[in-house]
Short mmCIF file of C-alpha atoms in Angstrom, two decimals:
data_model
loop_
_atom_site.label_atom_id
_atom_site.label_comp_id
_atom_site.label_asym_id
_atom_site.label_seq_id
_atom_site.Cartn_x
_atom_site.Cartn_y
_atom_site.Cartn_z
CA MET A 1 41.69 -0.53 4.65
CA CYS A 2 42.37 -1.44 1.30
CA GLY A 3 40.88 -2.48 -2.20
CA ILE A 4 42.72 -5.08 -4.23
CA VAL A 5 41.56 -6.93 -8.30
CA GLY A 6 44.02 -9.06 -10.59
CA ILE A 7 42.98 -10.19 -13.55
CA VAL A 8 43.67 -12.78 -15.95
CA SER A 9 42.67 -11.91 -19.29
CA THR A 10 42.71 -12.21 -23.39
CA SER A 11 42.94 -8.38 -24.06
CA ASN A 12 44.00 -5.31 -21.67
CA VAL A 13 43.45 -5.37 -18.14
CA ASN A 14 44.24 -1.72 -18.00
CA GLN A 15 40.57 -0.64 -18.18
CA LEU A 16 39.23 -3.15 -16.13
CA LEU A 17 41.56 -2.45 -13.77
CA TYR A 18 41.23 1.40 -13.02
CA ASP A 19 37.37 0.34 -12.86
CA ALA A 20 37.05 -2.77 -10.01
CA LEU A 21 38.75 0.24 -8.61
CA THR A 22 36.35 2.10 -8.98
CA VAL A 23 33.71 0.02 -7.45
CA LEU A 24 36.48 -0.63 -4.31
CA GLN A 25 37.13 2.90 -4.10
CA HIS A 26 34.71 2.64 -0.59
CA ARG A 27 37.61 0.24 0.84
CA GLY A 28 40.48 2.89 0.33
CA GLN A 29 40.81 6.71 -0.80
CA ASP A 30 44.52 7.55 0.30
CA ALA A 31 46.98 5.88 -2.99
CA ALA A 32 45.83 3.99 -5.84
CA GLY A 33 48.02 1.47 -8.39
CA ILE A 34 47.85 -0.88 -10.76
CA VAL A 35 51.12 -2.50 -13.19
CA THR A 36 50.56 -4.99 -15.51
CA PHE A 37 53.37 -6.97 -17.79
CA GLN A 38 53.47 -7.85 -21.41
CA ASP A 39 56.42 -9.22 -22.82
CA ASN A 40 57.95 -9.88 -19.15
CA ARG A 41 57.99 -6.23 -18.63
CA PHE A 42 56.01 -4.49 -15.57
CA TYR A 43 54.41 -1.57 -16.27
CA LEU A 44 53.40 0.41 -13.19
CA ARG A 45 50.95 3.54 -12.20
CA LYS A 46 50.87 4.54 -8.11
CA ASP A 47 50.19 7.70 -6.53
CA ASN A 48 48.70 9.21 -3.32
CA GLY A 49 45.17 9.77 -4.03
CA LEU A 50 41.56 8.89 -5.55
CA VAL A 51 41.40 6.30 -8.46
CA ARG A 52 39.93 8.97 -10.97
CA ASP A 53 42.78 11.58 -9.77
CA VAL A 54 46.01 8.90 -9.83
CA PHE A 55 45.10 7.36 -13.38
CA HIS A 56 44.66 9.97 -16.71
CA THR A 57 44.48 8.80 -20.08
CA ARG A 58 48.22 8.71 -20.93
CA HIS A 59 48.95 6.88 -17.61
CA MET A 60 45.99 3.99 -19.06
CA ARG A 61 47.99 3.91 -22.40
CA ARG A 62 51.14 2.58 -20.92
CA LEU A 63 49.31 0.54 -18.42
CA VAL A 64 49.41 -2.37 -21.34
CA GLY A 65 48.86 -6.08 -20.87
CA ASN A 66 46.54 -9.04 -20.56
CA VAL A 67 47.21 -9.51 -17.17
CA GLY A 68 47.84 -6.68 -14.28
CA ILE A 69 46.12 -5.98 -10.15
CA GLY A 70 45.32 -2.77 -8.65
CA HIS A 71 45.42 -2.10 -5.46
CA VAL A 72 43.24 0.78 -3.01
CA ARG A 73 45.51 2.17 0.40
CA TYR A 74 43.67 3.83 3.37
CA PRO A 75 46.73 3.98 5.63
CA THR A 76 46.53 2.16 9.26
CA ALA A 77 50.72 1.63 9.33
CA GLY A 78 53.55 3.46 8.31
CA SER A 79 52.63 6.30 6.43
CA SER A 80 50.22 8.46 3.68
CA SER A 81 53.21 9.23 1.82
CA SER A 82 53.74 8.44 -1.65
CA ALA A 83 56.40 5.67 -1.40
CA GLU A 84 53.21 3.79 0.75
CA ALA A 85 51.36 3.36 -2.31
CA GLN A 86 51.07 -0.11 -3.63
CA PRO A 87 51.91 -2.33 -5.65
CA PHE A 88 55.03 -3.24 -4.49
CA TYR A 89 57.53 -4.47 -6.38
CA VAL A 90 60.87 -6.69 -5.62
CA ASN A 91 63.13 -8.01 -8.99
CA SER A 92 64.14 -10.94 -7.55
CA PRO A 93 62.90 -14.08 -8.08
CA TYR A 94 61.05 -14.11 -11.30
CA GLY A 95 59.85 -9.73 -10.26
CA ILE A 96 57.49 -9.91 -8.59
CA THR A 97 54.47 -7.61 -7.56
CA LEU A 98 52.26 -7.77 -4.60
CA ALA A 99 49.17 -5.61 -3.80
CA HIS A 100 47.98 -6.56 0.19
CA ASN A 101 44.69 -5.79 2.64
CA GLY A 102 44.97 -6.52 6.57
CA ASN A 103 48.05 -6.04 8.89
CA LEU A 104 50.74 -8.85 9.88
CA THR A 105 50.79 -8.67 13.66
CA ASN A 106 54.99 -9.82 13.55
CA ALA A 107 55.66 -7.42 11.29
CA ASP A 108 58.34 -5.55 13.35
CA GLU A 109 59.90 -9.21 13.97
CA LEU A 110 59.62 -10.66 10.34
CA SER A 111 61.28 -6.95 9.31
CA GLU A 112 64.84 -8.36 11.07
CA ASP A 113 64.23 -11.44 9.89
CA LEU A 114 64.47 -10.27 6.60
CA PHE A 115 67.50 -8.48 7.27
CA ARG A 116 69.93 -11.02 9.04
CA THR A 117 68.40 -14.30 7.76
CA ASP A 118 67.48 -13.63 4.09
CA LEU A 119 68.68 -10.67 3.33
CA ARG A 120 66.57 -8.52 1.84
CA HIS A 121 66.35 -5.25 2.04
CA ILE A 122 63.14 -3.42 3.64
CA ASN A 123 62.60 0.07 2.24
CA THR A 124 59.30 1.65 3.66
CA ASN A 125 57.58 0.86 6.88
CA SER A 126 54.49 -0.77 5.23
CA ASP A 127 54.29 -4.75 6.61
CA SER A 128 52.54 -5.15 2.20
CA GLU A 129 56.72 -4.31 1.29
CA VAL A 130 57.35 -6.90 3.87
CA LEU A 131 54.97 -9.84 3.31
CA LEU A 132 55.43 -9.54 -0.49
CA ASN A 133 59.50 -10.11 0.33
CA VAL A 134 58.38 -13.04 2.37
CA PHE A 135 57.30 -14.56 -0.35
CA ALA A 136 59.00 -13.97 -2.78
CA HIS A 137 62.14 -15.42 -0.63
CA GLU A 138 60.03 -18.44 -0.25
CA LEU A 139 60.13 -19.00 -3.76
CA GLN A 140 62.80 -18.08 -4.77
CA LYS A 141 64.21 -21.25 -2.12
CA GLN A 142 62.55 -23.41 -4.19
CA GLY A 143 65.46 -22.86 -6.85
CA LYS A 144 64.12 -23.46 -10.09
CA LEU A 145 63.91 -21.28 -12.72
CA ASP A 146 60.13 -21.67 -13.84
CA PRO A 147 57.89 -22.05 -11.28
CA THR A 148 55.21 -24.30 -10.91
CA LYS A 149 51.77 -24.54 -8.90
CA ASP A 150 53.57 -26.91 -6.74
CA GLU A 151 56.98 -24.03 -5.94
CA ILE A 152 54.17 -21.73 -5.80
CA PHE A 153 51.56 -23.46 -3.29
CA ALA A 154 55.18 -24.61 -1.36
CA ALA A 155 55.97 -20.89 -0.82
CA VAL A 156 52.04 -19.42 0.44
CA ARG A 157 52.36 -22.26 2.47
CA ALA A 158 55.31 -20.57 4.16
CA VAL A 159 54.31 -16.97 4.40
CA HIS A 160 51.75 -18.99 6.67
CA LYS A 161 54.12 -20.77 8.84
CA ARG A 162 56.07 -16.68 9.27
CA CYS A 163 53.05 -14.51 9.28
CA LYS A 164 50.49 -13.82 11.50
CA GLY A 165 47.76 -11.66 11.27
CA ALA A 166 45.09 -10.68 8.53
CA TYR A 167 45.96 -10.83 4.69
CA ALA A 168 44.82 -11.01 1.91
CA VAL A 169 46.86 -10.99 -0.92
CA ILE A 170 47.25 -10.97 -4.42
CA ALA A 171 50.93 -11.00 -6.40
CA MET A 172 51.76 -11.33 -10.03
CA ILE A 173 54.70 -12.81 -10.45
CA THR A 174 56.33 -11.75 -13.98
CA GLY A 175 55.50 -14.03 -17.16
CA TYR A 176 53.41 -16.70 -15.33
CA GLY A 177 50.22 -15.51 -13.58
CA ILE A 178 49.15 -13.79 -10.61
CA VAL A 179 48.91 -16.00 -7.33
CA GLY A 180 45.56 -15.23 -4.75
CA PHE A 181 45.61 -16.40 -1.40
CA ARG A 182 44.11 -15.24 2.04
CA ASP A 183 45.00 -15.80 5.55
CA PRO A 184 44.15 -18.92 7.14
CA ASN A 185 42.09 -17.37 10.10
CA GLY A 186 39.85 -15.40 6.45
CA ILE A 187 40.04 -12.49 8.59
CA ARG A 188 40.23 -9.87 5.45
CA PRO A 189 37.99 -11.13 2.05
CA ALA A 190 38.84 -12.26 -1.02
CA CYS A 191 36.71 -14.20 -3.90
CA TYR A 192 37.27 -15.19 -7.63
CA GLY A 193 35.13 -14.94 -10.36
CA VAL A 194 35.18 -16.10 -15.00
CA ARG A 195 33.95 -14.71 -17.43
CA GLU A 196 34.00 -15.78 -21.72
CA SER A 197 35.70 -14.35 -23.50
CA GLU A 198 34.69 -13.84 -27.46
CA ASN A 199 36.69 -16.92 -28.64
CA GLY A 200 35.50 -19.44 -25.82
CA GLN A 201 38.52 -19.02 -23.16
CA SER A 202 38.35 -18.17 -19.76
CA GLU A 203 38.95 -14.99 -18.48
CA TYR A 204 39.30 -14.48 -13.85
CA MET A 205 39.99 -11.90 -11.73
CA ILE A 206 40.24 -12.05 -8.34
CA ALA A 207 38.80 -9.21 -5.65
CA SER A 208 37.89 -8.08 -2.30
CA GLU A 209 34.45 -8.14 -2.86
CA SER A 210 32.41 -10.32 -4.98
CA VAL A 211 30.40 -5.84 -6.57
CA ALA A 212 33.47 -5.69 -8.34
CA LEU A 213 33.43 -8.89 -10.24
CA ASN A 214 29.53 -8.29 -10.59
CA ALA A 215 30.33 -4.64 -12.50
CA ALA A 216 32.90 -6.35 -14.87
CA GLY A 217 30.76 -8.63 -15.77
CA PHE A 218 32.17 -11.78 -14.20
CA SER A 219 30.08 -14.24 -12.14
CA MET A 220 31.56 -15.10 -9.09
CA VAL A 221 32.44 -18.49 -8.53
CA ARG A 222 33.29 -18.55 -4.64
CA ASP A 223 35.19 -17.00 -1.50
CA ILE A 224 38.78 -17.83 -1.75
CA ALA A 225 38.95 -19.60 1.48
CA PRO A 226 41.21 -19.20 4.80
CA GLY A 227 44.67 -20.41 3.81
CA GLU A 228 44.12 -21.43 0.25
CA ALA A 229 45.99 -19.97 -2.77
CA VAL A 230 44.71 -19.97 -6.23
CA TYR A 231 46.63 -19.08 -8.79
CA ILE A 232 45.31 -18.41 -12.68
CA GLU A 233 48.62 -18.54 -15.26
CA THR A 234 48.67 -16.43 -18.02
CA ASP A 235 46.25 -18.78 -20.01
CA GLY A 236 44.03 -18.88 -18.73
CA THR A 237 43.86 -21.94 -16.59
CA LEU A 238 43.36 -22.14 -12.60
CA TYR A 239 44.61 -23.72 -9.98
CA SER A 240 43.92 -24.08 -6.18
CA GLU A 241 44.86 -25.45 -3.45
CA GLN A 242 44.42 -25.56 0.94
CA CYS A 243 48.03 -23.85 1.84
CA ALA A 244 47.66 -23.98 5.54
CA GLU A 245 47.85 -26.16 8.72
CA ALA A 246 44.73 -25.89 10.52
CA PRO A 247 42.84 -23.28 9.55
CA LYS A 248 39.19 -21.20 10.63
CA LEU A 249 37.23 -18.82 9.05
CA TYR A 250 36.50 -16.01 11.01
CA PRO A 251 35.60 -12.79 8.87
CA CYS A 252 35.66 -9.46 10.69
CA LEU A 253 32.56 -8.40 11.34
CA PHE A 254 33.13 -5.25 11.01
CA GLU A 255 32.93 -5.34 7.03
CA HIS A 256 29.79 -6.03 7.49
CA VAL A 257 29.07 -3.25 9.91
CA TYR A 258 30.76 -0.21 7.26
CA PHE A 259 33.50 -1.06 5.31
CA ALA A 260 31.59 -3.67 2.20
CA ARG A 261 29.43 -2.43 -0.32
CA PRO A 262 26.00 -3.54 0.32
CA ASP A 263 25.77 -5.02 -2.76
CA SER A 264 28.82 -7.15 -1.67
CA ILE A 265 28.26 -10.70 -0.68
CA MET A 266 31.09 -12.50 1.62
CA ASP A 267 31.68 -14.99 2.95
CA GLY A 268 27.70 -16.86 1.90
CA VAL A 269 27.11 -13.47 3.27
CA SER A 270 24.23 -10.48 1.81
CA VAL A 271 26.01 -7.12 3.35
CA TYR A 272 22.07 -5.67 2.86
CA LYS A 273 20.58 -8.67 4.49
CA ALA A 274 23.08 -8.70 7.27
CA ARG A 275 22.72 -4.34 7.81
CA LEU A 276 18.32 -5.43 7.24
CA ARG A 277 18.49 -7.89 10.27
CA MET A 278 20.89 -5.00 12.11
CA GLY A 279 18.13 -1.91 11.85
CA GLU A 280 15.72 -4.94 12.85
CA VAL A 281 17.12 -5.84 16.09
CA LEU A 282 17.85 -3.12 17.04
CA ALA A 283 14.16 -1.76 16.84
CA ASP A 284 13.55 -4.75 18.87
CA LYS A 285 16.55 -3.10 21.59
CA VAL A 286 14.54 0.31 21.22
CA LEU A 287 11.14 -1.04 22.21
CA ARG A 288 12.66 -3.35 25.16
CA GLU A 289 14.01 0.07 26.53
CA ARG A 290 11.89 2.29 25.94
CA PRO A 291 8.57 0.19 24.97
CA ASP A 292 6.45 4.49 25.54
CA HIS A 293 9.51 5.94 23.43
CA ASP A 294 8.46 9.32 21.49
CA ILE A 295 10.72 9.73 18.47
CA ASP A 296 8.72 11.12 15.62
CA VAL A 297 11.24 10.26 12.62
CA VAL A 298 14.51 7.93 12.01
CA ILE A 299 17.64 9.60 10.03
CA PRO A 300 20.35 7.74 8.89
CA ILE A 301 24.04 9.01 8.79
CA PRO A 302 24.25 8.42 4.90
CA ASP A 303 25.76 6.34 3.82
CA THR A 304 26.15 3.24 5.10
CA SER A 305 24.30 2.93 8.46
CA ARG A 306 20.64 3.30 5.25
CA THR A 307 19.28 -0.41 4.75
CA SER A 308 19.74 -0.53 8.93
CA ALA A 309 17.67 2.71 9.79
CA MET A 310 15.11 2.20 7.46
CA GLN A 311 14.48 -1.36 8.62
CA MET A 312 14.65 0.34 12.65
CA ALA A 313 11.77 2.95 11.56
CA HIS A 314 9.93 -0.06 9.94
CA GLN A 315 10.58 -2.45 13.05
CA LEU A 316 9.15 1.21 15.31
CA GLY A 317 6.05 2.03 12.73
CA VAL A 318 7.71 6.07 12.42
CA LYS A 319 8.68 7.50 9.25
CA TYR A 320 11.46 7.52 8.22
CA ARG A 321 13.01 10.70 6.39
CA GLU A 322 16.71 11.15 4.40
CA GLY A 323 17.40 14.44 6.85
CA PHE A 324 20.61 15.15 5.45
CA ILE A 325 22.02 15.58 1.86
CA LYS A 326 25.55 13.98 1.58
CA ASN A 327 28.20 16.22 -0.38
CA ARG A 328 29.82 12.99 -2.41
CA TYR A 329 32.82 14.79 -3.18
CA ILE A 330 34.09 14.79 0.26
CA GLY A 331 35.83 11.65 1.15
CA ARG A 332 34.64 9.45 3.96
CA THR A 333 35.91 10.13 7.11
CA PHE A 334 36.34 7.65 8.64
CA ILE A 335 39.28 7.50 6.32
CA MET A 336 40.74 10.22 6.58
CA PRO A 337 44.55 10.24 8.17
CA GLY A 338 44.00 13.33 11.05
CA GLN A 339 41.45 14.13 13.40
CA LYS A 340 41.89 17.60 12.51
CA MET A 341 40.37 16.60 9.14
CA ARG A 342 37.58 14.24 10.16
CA LYS A 343 36.34 16.73 11.93
CA LYS A 344 36.21 19.90 9.60
CA SER A 345 35.37 18.23 6.85
CA VAL A 346 32.31 16.46 8.62
CA ARG A 347 30.28 19.78 7.80
CA GLN A 348 31.60 19.93 4.42
CA LYS A 349 29.73 16.53 3.62
CA LEU A 350 26.40 16.54 5.25
CA ASN A 351 23.87 19.14 5.66
CA PRO A 352 20.53 18.48 7.34
CA ILE A 353 16.94 19.82 5.64
CA ASP A 354 16.27 21.76 8.19
CA LEU A 355 12.17 20.56 8.73
CA GLU A 356 12.75 16.97 9.05
CA PHE A 357 14.02 18.15 12.33
CA ARG A 358 12.56 21.26 12.91
CA ASP A 359 10.09 20.33 16.83
CA LYS A 360 10.49 16.82 16.28
CA ASN A 361 12.17 13.73 18.42
CA VAL A 362 14.01 12.59 15.78
CA MET A 363 16.52 9.34 15.75
CA LEU A 364 19.98 9.48 14.25
CA VAL A 365 20.78 6.30 13.17
CA ASP A 366 24.62 5.25 12.29
CA ASP A 367 26.61 2.08 12.17
CA SER A 368 29.13 2.86 14.27
CA ILE A 369 30.22 5.07 16.50
CA VAL A 370 34.37 5.21 16.36
CA ARG A 371 36.55 8.64 18.05
CA GLY A 372 32.48 9.96 18.07
CA THR A 373 34.09 13.69 16.80
CA THR A 374 31.24 13.38 13.76
CA CYS A 375 28.82 11.53 15.91
CA LYS A 376 29.42 15.45 18.47
CA GLU A 377 29.19 17.18 14.82
CA ILE A 378 25.67 15.86 13.92
CA VAL A 379 24.39 15.65 16.43
CA GLN A 380 25.04 19.42 17.01
CA MET A 381 23.48 19.41 13.60
CA ALA A 382 20.34 17.75 13.96
CA ARG A 383 19.99 20.56 17.19
CA ASP A 384 20.72 24.09 15.25
CA ALA A 385 18.51 22.83 12.54
CA GLY A 386 15.49 22.91 15.36
CA ALA A 387 15.30 19.05 16.68
CA ARG A 388 13.43 18.82 19.97
CA ASN A 389 15.89 15.96 20.99
CA VAL A 390 18.13 13.96 18.52
CA TYR A 391 18.37 10.78 20.08
CA PHE A 392 20.99 8.11 18.72
CA ALA A 393 21.35 4.94 17.66
CA SER A 394 24.61 2.77 17.54
CA ALA A 395 24.26 -1.01 14.30
CA ALA A 396 27.72 -1.99 16.43
CA PRO A 397 28.04 -2.50 19.78
CA PRO A 398 31.02 -0.21 21.64
CA VAL A 399 33.98 -0.29 20.13
CA ARG A 400 36.80 -0.15 23.05
CA TYR A 401 39.62 -2.28 22.05
CA PRO A 402 42.14 -0.84 19.30
CA ASN A 403 41.76 -3.46 15.74
CA VAL A 404 44.80 -5.02 14.67
CA TYR A 405 43.93 -6.55 11.54
CA GLY A 406 44.52 -3.55 9.56
CA ILE A 407 41.49 -1.09 10.29
CA ASP A 408 41.99 1.89 11.05
CA MET A 409 41.26 1.93 14.74
CA PRO A 410 44.62 1.37 16.72
CA THR A 411 45.14 3.71 19.92
CA ALA A 412 42.22 2.38 23.01
CA SER A 413 42.58 5.48 24.21
CA GLU A 414 41.68 7.79 20.18
CA LEU A 415 38.41 5.07 20.83
CA ILE A 416 35.34 7.11 22.55
CA ALA A 417 33.79 4.28 24.59
CA HIS A 418 36.95 3.47 25.69
CA GLY A 419 36.72 2.27 29.65
CA ARG A 420 34.02 4.04 29.43
CA GLU A 421 29.79 3.21 29.64
CA VAL A 422 27.03 4.00 27.74
CA ASP A 423 25.28 7.39 29.43
CA GLU A 424 29.34 8.32 29.38
CA VAL A 425 29.87 8.47 25.43
CA ARG A 426 26.47 9.88 25.19
CA ASP A 427 27.28 12.50 27.37
CA LEU A 428 30.49 13.11 25.24
CA ILE A 429 28.52 13.03 21.82
CA GLY A 430 25.94 15.23 22.55
CA ALA A 431 22.98 13.39 22.72
CA ASP A 432 19.64 12.90 25.17
CA TRP A 433 19.66 9.26 23.78
CA LEU A 434 22.35 6.74 22.88
CA VAL A 435 21.01 2.71 22.41
CA TYR A 436 23.87 0.19 21.00
CA GLN A 437 23.39 -2.93 19.50
CA ASP A 438 25.08 -5.61 21.58
CA LEU A 439 27.51 -8.21 20.35
CA GLU A 440 25.98 -11.17 20.61
CA ASP A 441 22.19 -9.68 18.01
CA LEU A 442 25.17 -8.33 15.81
CA ILE A 443 27.05 -11.52 15.02
CA THR A 444 22.89 -13.10 15.32
CA CYS A 445 22.14 -9.86 12.11
CA VAL A 446 25.62 -11.37 10.02
CA ASN A 447 25.41 -15.39 10.70
CA ASP A 448 23.77 -17.08 7.36
CA VAL A 449 23.12 -20.14 6.05
CA ASN A 450 26.92 -20.43 4.92
CA GLU A 451 28.27 -23.78 7.60
CA ASP A 452 31.71 -23.09 7.02
CA ILE A 453 31.61 -19.93 9.40
CA ASP A 454 33.48 -21.17 12.17
CA GLY A 455 33.26 -17.22 14.02
CA TRP A 456 33.65 -14.05 13.76
CA GLU A 457 36.46 -11.88 14.93
CA GLY A 458 35.04 -8.57 16.87
CA SER A 459 38.09 -7.35 18.44
CA VAL A 460 37.08 -4.12 18.38
CA PHE A 461 34.57 -4.93 20.55
CA ASN A 462 35.08 -8.41 23.09
CA GLY A 463 39.13 -7.45 23.15
CA GLU A 464 39.35 -11.29 21.95
CA TYR A 465 42.40 -11.07 19.50
CA ILE A 466 41.86 -15.03 17.28
CA THR A 467 45.40 -14.82 16.41
CA GLY A 468 46.30 -15.50 19.95
CA ASP A 469 49.52 -12.89 19.54
CA VAL A 470 48.50 -9.65 20.64
CA ASP A 471 48.48 -8.80 24.61
CA ALA A 472 49.23 -5.68 26.05
CA ASP A 473 52.43 -5.16 25.07
CA TYR A 474 52.03 -5.06 21.90
CA LEU A 475 49.09 -2.72 22.52
CA ALA A 476 50.86 -0.46 24.14
CA ARG A 477 54.31 -0.51 21.47
CA LEU A 478 51.49 -0.21 18.69
CA GLU A 479 49.80 2.96 21.00
CA ASN A 480 53.25 4.45 20.50
CA SER A 481 53.86 4.41 17.07
CA ARG A 482 50.06 4.42 15.06
CA ASN A 483 48.41 7.07 17.26
CA ASP A 484 47.23 10.11 15.34
CA GLU A 485 49.93 12.75 16.20
CA GLN A 486 52.97 10.25 15.73
CA ARG A 487 51.45 10.18 11.80
CA SER A 488 51.23 13.61 11.09
CA GLY A 489 55.35 13.43 12.42
CA ASP A 490 55.88 10.98 10.45
CA GLN A 491 53.66 12.28 7.19
CA MET A 492 56.56 15.77 7.44
CA ALA A 493 58.82 13.72 7.87
CA ASP A 494 57.91 12.12 4.55
CA ASP A 495 57.43 15.80 2.95
CA ASP A 496 61.14 16.60 4.46
CA ASN A 497 62.50 13.75 2.74
CA ALA A 498 61.59 13.07 -0.76
CA ILE A 499 61.56 9.97 -1.62
CA ILE A 500 61.82 9.40 -4.75
CA ASP A 501 60.09 5.79 -6.34
CA LEU A 502 61.92 4.50 -9.46
CA HIS A 503 59.28 2.11 -10.40
CA ASN A 504 56.11 4.36 -10.78
CA ASP A 505 55.62 5.72 -14.00
CA GLU A 506 55.88 9.43 -12.95
CA ASP A 507 53.79 12.73 -14.32
#
């Protein structure tokens, strides 16, 4: 999962891009990058680390120009080497940079095709570089010295025909503008907004989440539709066109469960409102299963589950308490690479307040249970703090299947609920009682007044992959190449073979 942003303004966009990436930091903590252009030249800075650590004053001063794009990354494919940080760049045609959120399910085939047929070289293991080269090749095939919106939209149409999987993309074409587009299923989010400059000219921002627009003073216009492309020229002229033959809107359920900020609106659905409903219907399930429950207090595992936990406590008629204090200088454990790092960081990240646990029957609420690493540690922390009984509620259904669309759930063997019943998972995390949200209830929670939503991408819960190209052989190959051990090996290999990024603004 990543965060992307692109801006066309009437003045330098470096600070706007920095601020937007800071707002989107929750979507990726592995690497960050910004590229701008002025006088037909790109200015790029990217590296591993948080936004605040990657960009210093000396870097910001060099990022000149009134058009730019940015990216925050966490690794799903390839390694967490700085060579995989985005945006990526190709010099032909025109000079194009690209930032991508999602995952291509046919990246290997495309990479081979790019080499043998399109005569293009891929320098990393990133599917984002593959997507960039597909777009660049299709734009080059238009054969125009000065591309218009028609050539750009034609290139996007060709991308949709060649690329499978999930992708929300912002690309910048030197001297012309930026183009944003979503895959034909709209799995990964993207929206755009507008504001007026001091001289009355329209300025535009494209971003993964509406909260980035709000923070920068842009008014949201709408979500980019599945398969649609939005092209904004450097003078602020905006064009849009549907570029897919049969688009369907199937947004990712896990965005609402975990990834998105609660103050975002995604495809017309309030993330905050959806999480309130998750807590409400989960409380109803608790009352169905144990109408005579003995829960003394509901405690969220901060931060994502807080909204659901508050509503759950209200619905149950029991106390809501903040039992864990979070160290905000530790990143989100779910998106940290490596199981050992995730486990180690839990106790560094959370510290229990003993008086909220001592001699009480505690219901802990989390947004989901994926690997079970953090849940087991947290349950034990509650016991160590003196809880009489520790119950656990997940606002999401059991995560039993790998994700292939850009979320780091690549291997079934890493998922604690894969092939296990609820009672088995309960025993593994050490809880006295475990309750999961039902999938039907979760879908009810996220369904809203948006009639354009055709369904929801929930493959991690039901094993149904909507792109239709994921089978058992694909998942087996994925498991072999993307487990934690392989990722650690790839990282060591990258460290041993120091890769020099010639385009980066090095220290």
